[in-house]
Amino acid sequence: MASSATYLMLASAHAPLAPLIRPPPMALVARTAATSITRRERASVPLLVNPAACRPGLRRRGWAHICRDSSLQGPSGADSPAQEQEDLKKSEAVSEAAARIAGGTGGTLSDWSTSVLIFGIWAGLMYYVFLLAPNQTPYRDTYFLQKLLNLKGDDGFRMNDVLVSLWYIMGLWPLVYSMLLLPTGRSSKSKIPVWPFLVLSCIGGAYALIPYFVLWKPPPPPIDEDEIGQWPLKFLESKLTAGLVFALGIGLIIYAGKAGGDDWKEFIRYFRESKFIHATCLDFTLLSAFSPFWVYNDMTARRWKNGSWLLPLALIPFVGPSLYLLLRPSLSSLLEASASASDEFKK
């Protein structure tokens, strides 16, 4: 028996060991799951997350990146097949969710047919404003513009209250669009910046913004934490700025609503005769019509699901978008939430 046992031990010592089957790396599983998202779907799902969730091993805080989802790659060190199966199911669910989001509204402006349609609308509006709009009182238009710009002193003429309210609320619209388009309305797939169009909108309103809508290609580029704390994002993300815009807008609307019936009849007559007032009213209508889309785009980029009740209110001219800007979550709070969620996921 002793010799048999010795023989078995020697034989087993020289026997080749069975090769260990190594599970596929997590990056390959993530890439396999991510291929189900098409290029258009990936471009239509801008999400602000921490880059530690996008690239494994990166633990630096203070950044906000726009990627598909942090669930596409599991935590480092997960080598068990059961964990890999769970990560694969999670990434497939993310792919399906991304496809559903991409089939929605956020991204339709990037489609070339929609861009051509918007460009056609803009070209038609410019033709109408310059060639077809009523222009019976050019000298009075110049006088009104000088009065509204405070270039004329008190000459005893009382300006129409409705016209004054419209003039000042048009001065608030560029600020509202700046808060909606920076940073979530920027383009990462084109080299065309948004700020020149925002600056021109202070003079041209929607007529200056629509060309950018045609050229816009989502998703927006990554956001640096230092950028959030600097001008202009620090000013545009401030709740004080949003509250001031909302309060001024409500005050101007109330001021116009308290105007007498004679003022409103006079304003309607101005609309029929004056190119300046006619084009300004069309500008206000265009800005009100495009704002709900950009509210939805900003809400989607910030991943604020609880704010969906504000989308119907965004249809209310000026009041809806300005109320959204007041209530939306700040980028800094989203950054902290995504960083803490990434840390918990890695633990």
XYZ file of C-alpha atoms in Angstrom:
347
model
C 0.000 0.000 0.000
C 2.842 2.437 0.798
C 4.459 1.876 -2.590
C 1.108 2.369 -4.368
C 0.497 5.629 -2.562
C 3.999 6.811 -3.364
C 3.459 5.977 -7.022
C 0.161 7.886 -7.149
C 1.732 10.967 -5.552
C 4.622 10.942 -7.996
C 2.295 10.470 -10.957
C -0.006 13.283 -9.903
C 2.962 15.583 -9.359
C 3.995 15.208 -13.006
C 0.458 15.372 -14.450
C -0.353 18.587 -16.356
C -2.813 20.923 -14.664
C -6.089 21.824 -16.410
C -5.948 25.346 -17.855
C -7.958 27.941 -15.987
C -10.670 29.627 -18.037
C -10.292 33.402 -17.669
C -13.491 35.388 -18.010
C -13.613 38.032 -20.741
C -12.471 41.493 -19.618
C -15.075 43.986 -18.565
C -14.146 46.457 -21.279
C -14.971 43.850 -23.975
C -18.370 43.158 -22.396
C -19.086 46.874 -22.242
C -18.015 47.420 -25.848
C -20.179 44.504 -27.012
C -23.230 45.919 -25.231
C -22.563 49.441 -26.432
C -22.487 48.452 -30.116
C -26.270 48.110 -30.095
C -26.559 51.872 -29.854
C -26.326 53.492 -33.242
C -24.402 56.669 -33.923
C -27.582 58.771 -34.022
C -28.804 57.251 -30.748
C -25.492 57.954 -29.002
C -25.552 61.562 -30.181
C -29.072 62.056 -28.888
C -28.550 61.073 -25.251
C -26.555 63.795 -23.532
C -26.109 62.884 -19.889
C -24.041 64.713 -17.328
C -22.093 62.172 -15.314
C -18.763 61.869 -13.566
C -15.939 60.685 -15.839
C -15.019 58.074 -13.252
C -18.205 56.350 -14.355
C -17.209 56.606 -18.013
C -13.574 55.456 -17.743
C -12.652 52.795 -15.152
C -9.839 53.654 -12.830
C -10.337 57.427 -13.061
C -11.297 58.677 -9.624
C -10.747 62.414 -10.026
C -13.564 64.567 -8.702
C -14.666 67.892 -10.058
C -15.512 67.020 -13.666
C -18.766 66.543 -15.506
C -18.694 64.640 -18.754
C -21.424 63.868 -21.226
C -21.494 60.188 -22.123
C -24.094 57.517 -22.676
C -24.293 56.011 -19.183
C -22.030 55.011 -16.345
C -23.458 51.483 -16.264
C -21.739 50.367 -19.454
C -18.629 49.367 -17.515
C -18.624 47.559 -14.225
C -16.320 48.186 -11.272
C -12.710 47.114 -11.506
C -11.958 43.738 -9.990
C -15.281 42.102 -10.819
C -14.030 38.828 -12.255
C -16.853 36.423 -11.400
C -19.057 35.161 -14.262
C -22.188 36.000 -12.291
C -21.083 39.627 -11.957
C -20.301 39.765 -15.677
C -23.758 38.432 -16.527
C -25.325 41.087 -14.304
C -23.255 43.833 -15.947
C -24.189 42.557 -19.391
C -27.902 42.662 -18.577
C -27.493 46.152 -17.128
C -25.701 47.433 -20.226
C -28.373 45.925 -22.484
C -31.028 47.745 -20.482
C -29.055 50.961 -20.863
C -28.875 50.420 -24.625
C -32.642 49.961 -24.836
C -33.249 53.072 -22.737
C -30.888 55.054 -24.930
C -32.712 53.884 -28.037
C -36.048 54.964 -26.546
C -34.672 58.393 -25.654
C -33.100 58.816 -29.081
C -36.452 58.150 -30.688
C -37.948 61.117 -28.825
C -37.751 64.845 -29.388
C -34.235 65.629 -28.168
C -32.182 65.268 -31.341
C -34.712 65.960 -34.075
C -33.054 69.295 -34.822
C -29.876 67.434 -35.743
C -31.658 65.653 -38.564
C -30.821 67.262 -41.884
C -34.435 67.372 -43.074
C -35.479 69.263 -39.955
C -32.537 71.630 -40.397
C -33.560 72.311 -43.992
C -37.122 72.961 -42.864
C -36.029 75.393 -40.154
C -33.711 77.154 -42.586
C -36.598 77.490 -45.038
C -38.785 79.006 -42.324
C -36.024 81.442 -41.399
C -35.461 82.469 -45.024
C -39.183 82.991 -45.525
C -39.422 85.106 -42.374
C -36.501 87.276 -43.421
C -38.076 87.801 -46.832
C -41.379 88.740 -45.205
C -39.842 91.129 -42.674
C -37.722 93.019 -45.195
C -40.052 93.042 -48.208
C -43.647 92.260 -47.221
C -44.160 93.561 -43.685
C -46.177 96.792 -43.364
C -44.016 99.891 -43.441
C -46.416 102.833 -43.421
C -44.724 104.823 -40.651
C -40.899 104.690 -41.006
C -40.354 108.105 -39.390
C -42.548 107.209 -36.430
C -40.636 103.943 -36.054
C -37.392 105.901 -35.794
C -38.944 108.185 -33.197
C -40.246 105.219 -31.149
C -36.846 103.549 -31.248
C -35.139 106.710 -30.010
C -37.662 107.063 -27.195
C -37.269 103.435 -26.124
C -33.475 103.776 -26.131
C -33.748 106.961 -24.026
C -32.074 108.970 -26.772
C -34.795 111.630 -26.615
C -35.673 113.683 -23.588
C -39.115 114.300 -22.125
C -41.040 115.990 -24.932
C -44.502 115.390 -23.473
C -45.295 112.319 -25.608
C -46.501 109.261 -23.655
C -45.323 105.958 -25.016
C -47.766 103.088 -25.328
C -47.605 100.913 -22.182
C -47.968 97.656 -24.127
C -45.149 98.643 -26.462
C -42.901 99.552 -23.524
C -43.556 96.168 -21.858
C -42.862 94.312 -25.099
C -39.631 96.243 -25.623
C -38.202 95.428 -22.202
C -39.310 91.804 -22.201
C -37.551 91.386 -25.543
C -34.404 92.495 -23.739
C -34.815 89.573 -21.298
C -35.227 86.869 -23.945
C -31.491 86.748 -24.911
C -30.627 86.114 -21.263
C -33.186 83.300 -21.069
C -31.759 81.644 -24.176
C -28.221 82.075 -22.886
C -29.197 80.178 -19.743
C -30.810 77.432 -21.838
C -28.077 77.036 -24.463
C -25.010 77.343 -22.211
C -23.757 74.714 -21.720
C -26.301 72.058 -22.717
C -27.123 73.612 -26.089
C -23.558 73.698 -27.376
C -22.391 71.466 -30.236
C -19.580 68.962 -29.914
C -19.814 67.698 -33.502
C -19.370 71.075 -35.133
C -16.838 73.831 -34.569
C -19.498 76.541 -34.584
C -19.737 78.206 -31.139
C -23.053 79.370 -29.746
C -21.927 82.607 -28.097
C -21.762 84.760 -31.287
C -25.404 83.933 -32.006
C -26.367 84.742 -28.413
C -24.617 88.102 -28.655
C -26.338 88.888 -31.946
C -29.688 87.877 -30.453
C -29.486 90.956 -28.222
C -30.141 92.923 -31.416
C -31.710 90.437 -33.811
C -33.629 88.187 -31.414
C -34.846 84.932 -32.938
C -33.753 86.083 -36.397
C -30.144 85.741 -35.161
C -30.660 82.509 -33.202
C -32.423 80.379 -35.823
C -29.266 79.913 -37.974
C -27.597 78.300 -34.962
C -30.600 76.002 -34.526
C -30.006 74.845 -38.096
C -26.286 74.173 -37.468
C -26.700 72.624 -34.010
C -25.360 69.063 -33.667
C -25.643 67.395 -30.242
C -24.353 66.250 -27.826
C -22.668 69.143 -26.005
C -18.956 68.893 -25.133
C -17.671 67.899 -21.652
C -18.001 70.422 -18.849
C -15.116 71.258 -16.541
C -15.832 72.039 -12.891
C -13.608 75.105 -13.181
C -15.767 76.272 -16.090
C -18.883 76.041 -13.906
C -17.303 78.354 -11.354
C -16.235 80.967 -13.893
C -17.931 83.560 -16.065
C -20.378 83.213 -17.767
C -21.657 79.874 -16.404
C -21.444 81.029 -12.800
C -23.731 83.949 -13.638
C -26.067 81.926 -15.870
C -26.389 79.067 -13.362
C -27.122 81.406 -10.460
C -30.574 81.127 -8.909
C -30.394 84.851 -8.197
C -30.141 85.545 -11.935
C -33.018 83.166 -12.696
C -35.185 84.686 -9.961
C -34.498 88.206 -11.170
C -35.388 87.311 -14.761
C -38.604 85.620 -13.644
C -39.639 88.526 -11.405
C -38.931 91.151 -14.084
C -40.846 89.152 -16.671
C -43.885 88.756 -14.427
C -43.788 92.468 -13.580
C -43.682 93.491 -17.267
C -46.544 91.155 -18.145
C -48.647 92.575 -15.307
C -47.762 96.105 -16.430
C -48.980 95.341 -19.956
C -52.090 93.611 -18.641
C -53.040 96.660 -16.566
C -52.901 98.894 -19.627
C -56.232 100.286 -20.649
C -58.267 99.213 -23.626
C -57.204 102.319 -25.533
C -53.546 101.288 -25.237
C -54.277 97.839 -26.612
C -56.280 99.237 -29.532
C -53.471 101.653 -30.264
C -50.915 98.842 -30.102
C -52.929 96.744 -32.583
C -52.999 99.729 -34.924
C -49.241 100.086 -34.562
C -48.851 96.384 -35.399
C -50.738 96.882 -38.657
C -48.812 99.969 -39.690
C -45.280 99.761 -38.252
C -42.563 97.452 -39.554
C -40.611 97.878 -36.320
C -43.494 96.771 -34.086
C -44.634 94.115 -36.571
C -41.187 92.487 -36.688
C -40.830 92.718 -32.895
C -44.115 90.889 -32.349
C -43.054 88.136 -34.765
C -39.733 87.918 -32.936
C -41.498 87.423 -29.601
C -43.683 84.692 -31.152
C -40.665 82.844 -32.561
C -38.745 82.957 -29.287
C -41.796 81.627 -27.449
C -42.277 78.835 -30.009
C -38.694 77.518 -29.876
C -38.194 77.776 -26.115
C -40.107 74.567 -25.116
C -37.703 72.440 -27.170
C -34.653 73.949 -25.496
C -36.285 73.527 -22.089
C -36.714 69.829 -22.885
C -33.148 69.568 -24.190
C -31.713 71.151 -21.037
C -33.918 69.023 -18.797
C -32.788 65.834 -20.560
C -29.111 66.776 -20.341
C -29.444 67.411 -16.598
C -31.319 64.104 -16.142
C -34.063 65.868 -14.199
C -36.941 63.414 -14.483
C -38.978 65.043 -11.714
C -39.258 68.260 -13.725
C -41.357 66.813 -16.535
C -44.417 68.628 -15.182
C -42.770 71.885 -16.308
C -42.854 70.908 -19.994
C -46.527 71.911 -20.518
C -45.846 75.160 -18.649
C -42.948 75.868 -21.019
C -45.566 76.567 -23.698
C -46.569 79.729 -21.811
C -44.601 82.561 -23.453
C -41.656 83.670 -21.322
C -43.259 82.626 -18.011
C -42.786 78.893 -18.580
C -39.098 78.948 -19.618
C -38.155 81.469 -16.924
C -39.928 79.375 -14.266
C -37.997 76.305 -15.421
C -34.709 78.195 -15.118
C -35.620 79.082 -11.554
C -36.488 75.514 -10.504
C -34.005 73.383 -12.484
C -31.109 71.638 -10.631
C -27.739 73.316 -10.905
C -24.793 71.703 -12.657
C -22.739 71.754 -9.459
C -25.373 69.730 -7.571
C -25.530 67.211 -10.414
C -21.757 66.952 -10.334
C -21.720 66.164 -6.615
C -24.543 63.629 -6.985
C -22.843 61.820 -9.884
C -19.513 61.755 -8.016
C -21.064 60.268 -4.865
C -23.034 57.740 -6.916
C -19.841 56.692 -8.691
C -18.043 56.192 -5.383
C -20.880 54.098 -3.965
C -20.972 51.999 -7.132
C -17.232 51.329 -6.952
C -17.477 50.322 -3.282
